[in-house]
GROMACS .gro file of C-alpha atoms in nm:
model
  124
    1UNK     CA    1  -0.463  -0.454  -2.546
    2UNK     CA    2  -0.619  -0.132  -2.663
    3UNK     CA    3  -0.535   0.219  -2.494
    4UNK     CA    4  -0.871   0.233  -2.313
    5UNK     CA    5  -0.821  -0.161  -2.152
    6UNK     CA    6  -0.500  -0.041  -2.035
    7UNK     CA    7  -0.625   0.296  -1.890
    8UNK     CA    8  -0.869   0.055  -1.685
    9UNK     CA    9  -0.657  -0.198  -1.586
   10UNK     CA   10  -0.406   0.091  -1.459
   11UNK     CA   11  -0.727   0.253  -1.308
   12UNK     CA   12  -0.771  -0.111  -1.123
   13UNK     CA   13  -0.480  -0.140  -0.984
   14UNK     CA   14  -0.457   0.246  -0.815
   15UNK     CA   15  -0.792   0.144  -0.656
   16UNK     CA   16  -0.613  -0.181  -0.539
   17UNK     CA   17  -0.337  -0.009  -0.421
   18UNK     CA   18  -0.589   0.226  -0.208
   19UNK     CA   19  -0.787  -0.007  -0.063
   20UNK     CA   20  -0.509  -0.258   0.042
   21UNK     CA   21  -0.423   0.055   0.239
   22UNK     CA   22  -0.726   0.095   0.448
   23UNK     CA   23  -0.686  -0.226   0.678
   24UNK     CA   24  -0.316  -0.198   0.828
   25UNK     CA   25  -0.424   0.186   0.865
   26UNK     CA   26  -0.729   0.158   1.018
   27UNK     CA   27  -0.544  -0.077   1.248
   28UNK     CA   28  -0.259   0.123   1.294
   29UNK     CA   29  -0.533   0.378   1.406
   30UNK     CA   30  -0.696   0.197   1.630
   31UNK     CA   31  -0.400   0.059   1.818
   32UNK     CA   32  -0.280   0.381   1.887
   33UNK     CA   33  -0.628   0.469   2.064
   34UNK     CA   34  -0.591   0.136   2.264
   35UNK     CA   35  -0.250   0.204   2.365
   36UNK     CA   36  -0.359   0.537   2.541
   37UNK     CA   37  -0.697   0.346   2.678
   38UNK     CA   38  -0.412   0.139   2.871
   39UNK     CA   39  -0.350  -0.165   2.633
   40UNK     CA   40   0.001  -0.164   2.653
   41UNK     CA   41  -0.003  -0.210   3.048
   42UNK     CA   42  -0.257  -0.515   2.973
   43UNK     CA   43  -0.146  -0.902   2.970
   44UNK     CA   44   0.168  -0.999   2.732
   45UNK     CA   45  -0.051  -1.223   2.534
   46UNK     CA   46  -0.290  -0.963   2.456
   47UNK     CA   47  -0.023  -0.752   2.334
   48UNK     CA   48   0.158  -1.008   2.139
   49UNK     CA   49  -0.207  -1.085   1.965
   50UNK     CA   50  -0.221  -0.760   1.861
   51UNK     CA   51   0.151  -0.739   1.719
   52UNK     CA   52   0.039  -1.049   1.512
   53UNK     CA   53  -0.266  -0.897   1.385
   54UNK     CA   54  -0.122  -0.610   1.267
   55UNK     CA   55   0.168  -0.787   1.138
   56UNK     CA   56  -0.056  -0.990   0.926
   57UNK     CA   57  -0.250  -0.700   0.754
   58UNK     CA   58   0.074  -0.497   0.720
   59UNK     CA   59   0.233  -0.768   0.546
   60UNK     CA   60  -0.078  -0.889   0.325
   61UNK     CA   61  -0.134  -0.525   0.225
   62UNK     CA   62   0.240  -0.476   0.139
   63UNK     CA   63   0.179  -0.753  -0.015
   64UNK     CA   64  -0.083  -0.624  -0.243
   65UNK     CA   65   0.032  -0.232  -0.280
   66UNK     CA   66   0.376  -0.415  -0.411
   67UNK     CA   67   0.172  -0.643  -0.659
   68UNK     CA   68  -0.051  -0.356  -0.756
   69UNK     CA   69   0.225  -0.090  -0.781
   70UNK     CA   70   0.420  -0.341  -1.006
   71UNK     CA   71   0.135  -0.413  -1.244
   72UNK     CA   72   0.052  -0.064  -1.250
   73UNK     CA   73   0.378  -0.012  -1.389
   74UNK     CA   74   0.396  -0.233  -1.632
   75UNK     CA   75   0.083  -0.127  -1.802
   76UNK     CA   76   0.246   0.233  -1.785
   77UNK     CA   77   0.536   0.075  -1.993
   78UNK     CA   78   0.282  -0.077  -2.226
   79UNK     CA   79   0.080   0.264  -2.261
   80UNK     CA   80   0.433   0.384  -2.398
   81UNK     CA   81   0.427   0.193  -2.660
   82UNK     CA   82   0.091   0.323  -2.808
   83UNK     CA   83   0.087   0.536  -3.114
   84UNK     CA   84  -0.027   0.881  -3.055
   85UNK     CA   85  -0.137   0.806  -2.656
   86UNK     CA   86  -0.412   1.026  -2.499
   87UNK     CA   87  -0.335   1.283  -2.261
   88UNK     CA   88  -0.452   1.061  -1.995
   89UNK     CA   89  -0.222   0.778  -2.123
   90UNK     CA   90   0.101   1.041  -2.122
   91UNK     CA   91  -0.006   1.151  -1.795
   92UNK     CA   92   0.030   0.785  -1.663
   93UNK     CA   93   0.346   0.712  -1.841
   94UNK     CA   94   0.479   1.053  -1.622
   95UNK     CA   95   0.340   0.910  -1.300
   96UNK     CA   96   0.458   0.579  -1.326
   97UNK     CA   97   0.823   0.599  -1.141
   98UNK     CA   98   0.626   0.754  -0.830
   99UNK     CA   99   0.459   0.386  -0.782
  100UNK     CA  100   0.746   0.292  -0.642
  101UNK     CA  101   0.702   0.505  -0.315
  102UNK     CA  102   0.420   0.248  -0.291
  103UNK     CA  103   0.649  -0.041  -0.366
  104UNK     CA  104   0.931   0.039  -0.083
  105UNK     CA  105   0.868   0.355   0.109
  106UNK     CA  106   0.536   0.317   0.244
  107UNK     CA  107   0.565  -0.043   0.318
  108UNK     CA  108   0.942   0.109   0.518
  109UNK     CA  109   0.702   0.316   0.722
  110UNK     CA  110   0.485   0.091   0.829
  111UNK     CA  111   0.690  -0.121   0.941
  112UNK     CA  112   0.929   0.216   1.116
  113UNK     CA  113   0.534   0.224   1.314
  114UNK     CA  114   0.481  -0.168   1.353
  115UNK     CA  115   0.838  -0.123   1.561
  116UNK     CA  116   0.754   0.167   1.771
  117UNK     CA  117   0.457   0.015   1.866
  118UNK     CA  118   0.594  -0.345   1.949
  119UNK     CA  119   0.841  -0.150   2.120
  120UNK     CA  120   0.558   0.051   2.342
  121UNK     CA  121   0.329  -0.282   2.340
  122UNK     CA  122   0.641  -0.476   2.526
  123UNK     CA  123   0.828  -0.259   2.670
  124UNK     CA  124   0.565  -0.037   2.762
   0.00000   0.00000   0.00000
């Protein structure tokens, strides 16, 4: 692959990684809202349908951040092996260790907030 096909395909996967965010957070978001409009002193099945809805996006989007992180690094290891790379290619290269705050720690953090709202959701 040429420099430029791997500046796009890196460029593909950050905008992967973004929007595989948006779901579990918007969720997250609006969970929180319905906890405080009284959802976690609703019925137990209610609550346990929202625990599985959010456990569904959280885990399909860690799914995809982790994919997306991982390709994303890969391509950085292949923009290291270009002769004279751009400054946008070096810049990658320097970036690429960071991914992996997308690969493990945000993924830990959602699911840190996943537990502390199960526990509010059934505990209340």
């Amino acid at each position: 692959m040429t420099e430029r096909e791997l500046l796009e395909l890196w460029n593909k996967n950050r905008q992967q990684i973004v929007v595989s965010q948006m779901a579990p957070t918007f969720l997250l978001i609006v969970t929180v809202g319905l906890i405080t409009l009284g959802l976690a002193g609703g019925p137990l099945f209610l609550s346990l349908a929202t625990l599985g809805i959010l456990l569904a996006s959280g885990i399909l989007g860690a799914l995809v951040q982790y994919a997306s992180a991982t390709e994303a690094m890969a391509v950085a290891a292949d923009l290291a092996q270009v002769k004279s790379p751009s400054a946008a290619s070096r810049q990658v290269i320097k970036f690429a260790p960071w991914l992996n705050v997308v690969r493990f720690v945000t993924p830990a953090i959602f699911t840190l907030i996943f537990l502390f709202l199960a526990s509010i959701l059934l505990v209340g």
